[in-house]
Amino acid sequence: GSADAMLNVGVLRYNSGDLAGAAACWREAAQRGKGNACRYYARCLMRGEGVREDRAAATRWLKKGASAGDASSAYSLYLAGESDRYLAMAAASGHAAACVDLAKTASSSREALKLLRRA
């Protein structure tokens, strides 16, 4: 099926308690370039849900998600201490929490307001 279909089947499987099935679906969708599927699969790896826990692999999948344009993957990388550039990437995509966090470091009130309006 399509990446979108695999993503949705993964959600259904996760909600029904089939963690291994969900992880497999999300990995397949992620391999097809679906940014949010990369984040979902990374969460499975981070928590050991349906797959063996592997934090290094989770970080790699989050980076793939961020590269595919998933703002939440970028923000997750920032929160994990990867790099401040991920905060800027997430904020540029309109991620509300990233905009607020970036506004706190803005060099001017005008810049901070601009970011907060984007949130």
Coordinates of N, CA and C in Angstrom, one line a residue:
G1 N 0.8 -1.2 0.0 CA 0.0 0.0 0.0 C 0.9 1.3 0.0
S2 N 0.2 2.4 0.0 CA 0.9 3.7 -0.1 C 1.5 4.0 1.3
A3 N 2.4 4.9 1.4 CA 3.0 5.4 2.6 C 1.9 5.9 3.6
D4 N 0.9 6.6 3.0 CA -0.2 7.2 3.9 C -1.0 6.0 4.5
A5 N -1.3 5.0 3.6 CA -2.1 3.9 4.1 C -1.3 3.1 5.2
M6 N 0.0 2.9 5.0 CA 0.8 2.2 6.0 C 0.8 3.0 7.3
L7 N 0.9 4.3 7.2 CA 0.9 5.2 8.4 C -0.4 5.0 9.2
N8 N -1.5 5.0 8.5 CA -2.8 4.9 9.1 C -3.0 3.5 9.7
V9 N -2.6 2.4 9.0 CA -2.7 1.1 9.5 C -1.9 0.9 10.8
G10 N -0.7 1.6 10.8 CA 0.1 1.6 12.0 C -0.6 2.2 13.2
V11 N -1.3 3.3 12.9 CA -2.1 3.9 14.0 C -3.1 3.0 14.5
L12 N -3.8 2.3 13.6 CA -4.9 1.4 14.0 C -4.3 0.2 14.8
R13 N -3.1 -0.3 14.4 CA -2.5 -1.4 15.1 C -2.0 -1.0 16.4
Y14 N -1.4 0.2 16.5 CA -0.9 0.7 17.8 C -2.1 0.9 18.8
N15 N -3.2 1.5 18.3 CA -4.3 1.7 19.2 C -5.0 0.4 19.7
S16 N -4.8 -0.7 18.9 CA -5.4 -2.0 19.2 C -4.4 -2.8 20.1
G17 N -3.2 -2.3 20.3 CA -2.2 -3.0 21.2 C -1.2 -3.8 20.4
D18 N -1.3 -3.8 19.1 CA -0.3 -4.5 18.3 C 0.9 -3.7 18.0
L19 N 1.8 -3.6 19.0 CA 2.9 -2.6 18.9 C 3.9 -3.1 17.8
A20 N 4.2 -4.4 17.7 CA 5.1 -4.8 16.7 C 4.5 -4.6 15.3
G21 N 3.2 -4.8 15.1 CA 2.6 -4.5 13.8 C 2.7 -3.0 13.5
A22 N 2.4 -2.2 14.5 CA 2.5 -0.7 14.3 C 3.9 -0.3 13.9
A23 N 4.9 -0.8 14.6 CA 6.3 -0.4 14.3 C 6.6 -0.8 12.9
A24 N 6.2 -2.0 12.5 CA 6.5 -2.5 11.1 C 5.9 -1.6 10.0
C25 N 4.6 -1.2 10.3 CA 3.9 -0.3 9.3 C 4.6 1.1 9.3
W26 N 4.9 1.6 10.4 CA 5.6 2.9 10.5 C 6.9 2.9 9.8
R27 N 7.7 1.8 10.0 CA 9.0 1.7 9.4 C 8.9 1.7 7.9
E28 N 7.9 0.9 7.4 CA 7.7 0.9 6.0 C 7.3 2.3 5.4
A29 N 6.4 2.9 6.1 CA 6.0 4.3 5.6 C 7.2 5.2 5.7
A30 N 8.0 5.1 6.8 CA 9.2 6.0 6.9 C 10.2 5.7 5.8
Q31 N 10.4 4.5 5.5 CA 11.3 4.1 4.4 C 10.8 4.7 3.0
R32 N 9.5 5.0 3.0 CA 9.0 5.6 1.7 C 9.0 7.1 1.8
G33 N 9.6 7.6 2.8 CA 9.8 9.1 2.9 C 8.7 9.9 3.7
K34 N 7.9 9.2 4.4 CA 6.8 9.8 5.2 C 7.4 10.4 6.5
G35 N 7.6 11.7 6.6 CA 8.2 12.3 7.7 C 7.6 12.0 9.1
N36 N 6.3 12.1 9.2 CA 5.7 11.8 10.5 C 5.8 10.3 10.9
A37 N 5.9 9.4 9.9 CA 6.1 8.0 10.1 C 7.5 7.8 10.7
C38 N 8.5 8.5 10.3 CA 9.8 8.5 10.8 C 9.8 8.8 12.3
R39 N 9.0 9.8 12.7 CA 8.8 10.1 14.1 C 8.1 9.1 14.9
Y40 N 7.1 8.5 14.3 CA 6.4 7.4 15.0 C 7.3 6.2 15.2
Y41 N 8.0 5.9 14.2 CA 8.9 4.7 14.3 C 10.0 5.0 15.3
A42 N 10.5 6.2 15.3 CA 11.5 6.6 16.2 C 11.0 6.5 17.7
R43 N 9.8 6.9 17.9 CA 9.2 6.7 19.2 C 9.2 5.3 19.7
C44 N 8.8 4.4 18.7 CA 8.9 2.9 19.1 C 10.3 2.5 19.5
L45 N 11.3 3.0 18.7 CA 12.6 2.6 19.0 C 13.1 3.2 20.4
M46 N 12.6 4.4 20.6 CA 13.0 5.1 21.9 C 12.4 4.4 23.1
R47 N 11.2 3.9 23.0 CA 10.5 3.3 24.1 C 10.6 1.7 24.1
G48 N 11.1 1.2 23.0 CA 11.1 -0.3 22.9 C 9.7 -0.9 22.7
E49 N 8.9 -0.1 22.0 CA 7.5 -0.6 21.8 C 7.4 -1.3 20.4
G50 N 7.3 -2.7 20.5 CA 7.2 -3.5 19.3 C 8.5 -3.8 18.6
V51 N 9.6 -3.1 19.1 CA 10.9 -3.4 18.5 C 11.9 -3.3 19.7
R52 N 13.1 -3.7 19.5 CA 14.2 -3.6 20.5 C 14.5 -2.1 20.7
E53 N 14.6 -1.7 21.9 CA 15.0 -0.3 22.2 C 16.4 0.0 21.5
D54 N 16.4 1.1 20.8 CA 17.7 1.5 20.1 C 17.6 3.0 20.0
R55 N 18.2 3.8 20.9 CA 18.1 5.2 20.9 C 18.9 5.8 19.8
A56 N 20.0 5.2 19.4 CA 20.8 5.7 18.3 C 20.0 5.6 17.0
A57 N 19.4 4.5 16.8 CA 18.5 4.4 15.6 C 17.4 5.3 15.6
A58 N 16.8 5.5 16.8 CA 15.7 6.5 16.9 C 16.1 7.9 16.5
T59 N 17.3 8.3 16.9 CA 17.8 9.6 16.5 C 18.0 9.7 15.0
R60 N 18.5 8.6 14.4 CA 18.7 8.6 12.9 C 17.3 8.8 12.2
W61 N 16.3 8.1 12.7 CA 15.0 8.2 12.1 C 14.4 9.6 12.3
L62 N 14.6 10.2 13.5 CA 14.1 11.5 13.7 C 14.8 12.5 12.7
K63 N 16.1 12.3 12.4 CA 16.8 13.1 11.5 C 16.2 13.0 10.1
K64 N 15.9 11.7 9.7 CA 15.2 11.5 8.4 C 13.9 12.2 8.4
G65 N 13.2 12.1 9.5 CA 11.9 12.8 9.5 C 12.0 14.3 9.4
A66 N 13.0 14.9 10.1 CA 13.2 16.3 10.0 C 13.6 16.7 8.6
S67 N 14.4 15.9 7.9 CA 14.9 16.1 6.6 C 13.7 16.0 5.6
A68 N 12.7 15.2 5.9 CA 11.5 15.1 5.1 C 10.5 16.2 5.4
G69 N 10.8 17.1 6.3 CA 9.9 18.2 6.6 C 9.0 18.1 7.8
D70 N 9.2 17.1 8.6 CA 8.3 16.9 9.7 C 8.8 17.8 10.9
A71 N 8.1 18.8 11.2 CA 8.5 19.8 12.2 C 8.6 19.2 13.6
S72 N 7.7 18.2 13.9 CA 7.8 17.6 15.2 C 9.0 16.7 15.4
S73 N 9.5 16.1 14.3 CA 10.8 15.4 14.3 C 11.9 16.3 14.7
A74 N 11.9 17.5 14.0 CA 13.0 18.5 14.2 C 12.9 19.0 15.7
Y75 N 11.7 19.2 16.2 CA 11.6 19.7 17.5 C 12.0 18.7 18.5
S76 N 11.7 17.4 18.3 CA 12.1 16.3 19.1 C 13.7 16.2 19.2
L77 N 14.3 16.4 18.1 CA 15.8 16.4 18.1 C 16.3 17.6 18.9
Y78 N 15.7 18.8 18.8 CA 16.1 19.9 19.6 C 16.0 19.6 21.1
L79 N 14.8 19.0 21.4 CA 14.6 18.7 22.9 C 15.6 17.6 23.4
A80 N 16.1 16.8 22.5 CA 17.0 15.7 22.8 C 18.5 16.3 22.9
G81 N 18.6 17.6 22.6 CA 19.9 18.2 22.7 C 20.8 18.0 21.5
E82 N 20.2 17.7 20.3 CA 21.0 17.4 19.1 C 21.6 18.7 18.6
S83 N 20.8 19.7 18.4 CA 21.3 21.0 17.8 C 20.3 22.0 17.8
D84 N 20.7 23.3 18.0 CA 19.7 24.4 18.0 C 19.2 24.6 16.6
R85 N 19.9 24.1 15.6 CA 19.4 24.3 14.2 C 18.0 23.6 14.0
Y86 N 17.8 22.5 14.8 CA 16.5 21.8 14.7 C 15.4 22.7 15.3
L87 N 15.7 23.5 16.2 CA 14.7 24.4 16.8 C 14.3 25.4 15.7
A88 N 15.2 25.9 15.0 CA 15.0 26.9 14.0 C 14.2 26.2 12.8
M89 N 14.6 25.0 12.5 CA 13.9 24.3 11.4 C 12.4 24.0 11.8
A90 N 12.2 23.6 13.0 CA 10.8 23.4 13.5 C 10.0 24.6 13.5
A91 N 10.6 25.7 14.0 CA 9.9 27.0 14.1 C 9.6 27.5 12.6
A92 N 10.5 27.3 11.7 CA 10.2 27.8 10.3 C 9.1 27.0 9.7
S93 N 8.8 25.8 10.2 CA 7.7 25.0 9.7 C 6.4 25.3 10.5
G94 N 6.5 26.2 11.4 CA 5.3 26.6 12.2 C 5.0 25.8 13.4
H95 N 5.9 25.0 13.9 CA 5.7 24.2 15.1 C 5.5 25.1 16.3
A96 N 4.3 25.1 16.9 CA 4.0 26.1 17.9 C 5.0 26.2 19.1
A97 N 5.3 25.0 19.7 CA 6.2 25.0 20.8 C 7.6 25.5 20.4
A98 N 8.0 25.2 19.2 CA 9.3 25.6 18.7 C 9.3 27.1 18.5
C99 N 8.2 27.7 18.0 CA 8.1 29.1 17.8 C 8.2 29.8 19.2
V100 N 7.5 29.3 20.2 CA 7.6 29.9 21.5 C 9.0 29.8 22.1
D101 N 9.6 28.7 22.0 CA 11.0 28.5 22.5 C 12.0 29.4 21.8
L102 N 11.8 29.5 20.5 CA 12.7 30.4 19.8 C 12.5 31.9 20.1
A103 N 11.2 32.2 20.3 CA 10.9 33.6 20.7 C 11.6 34.0 22.0
K104 N 11.7 33.1 22.9 CA 12.4 33.4 24.2 C 13.9 33.8 24.0
T105 N 14.4 33.4 22.9 CA 15.8 33.8 22.6 C 16.0 34.9 21.5
A106 N 14.9 35.5 21.1 CA 14.9 36.5 20.0 C 15.7 37.7 20.5
S107 N 16.3 38.3 19.5 CA 17.2 39.5 19.8 C 16.4 40.7 19.9
S108 N 15.1 40.7 19.5 CA 14.3 41.9 19.7 C 12.9 41.5 20.0
S109 N 12.1 42.5 20.5 CA 10.7 42.2 20.8 C 9.9 42.0 19.5
R110 N 10.3 42.7 18.5 CA 9.6 42.6 17.2 C 9.8 41.2 16.6
E111 N 11.0 40.7 16.7 CA 11.3 39.3 16.2 C 10.5 38.3 17.1
A112 N 10.5 38.5 18.4 CA 9.8 37.6 19.3 C 8.3 37.6 19.0
L113 N 7.7 38.7 18.7 CA 6.3 38.8 18.4 C 6.0 38.1 17.1
K114 N 6.9 38.3 16.1 CA 6.7 37.6 14.8 C 6.6 36.1 15.0
L115 N 7.5 35.6 15.8 CA 7.6 34.1 16.1 C 6.3 33.7 16.9
L116 N 5.9 34.5 17.8 CA 4.7 34.1 18.6 C 3.4 34.1 17.8
R117 N 3.4 35.0 16.8 CA 2.2 35.1 15.9 C 2.2 33.8 15.1
R118 N 3.3 33.3 14.7 CA 3.4 32.1 13.9 C 2.9 30.9 14.7
A119 N 3.1 30.9 16.0 CA 2.7 29.8 16.9 C 1.2 29.8 16.9

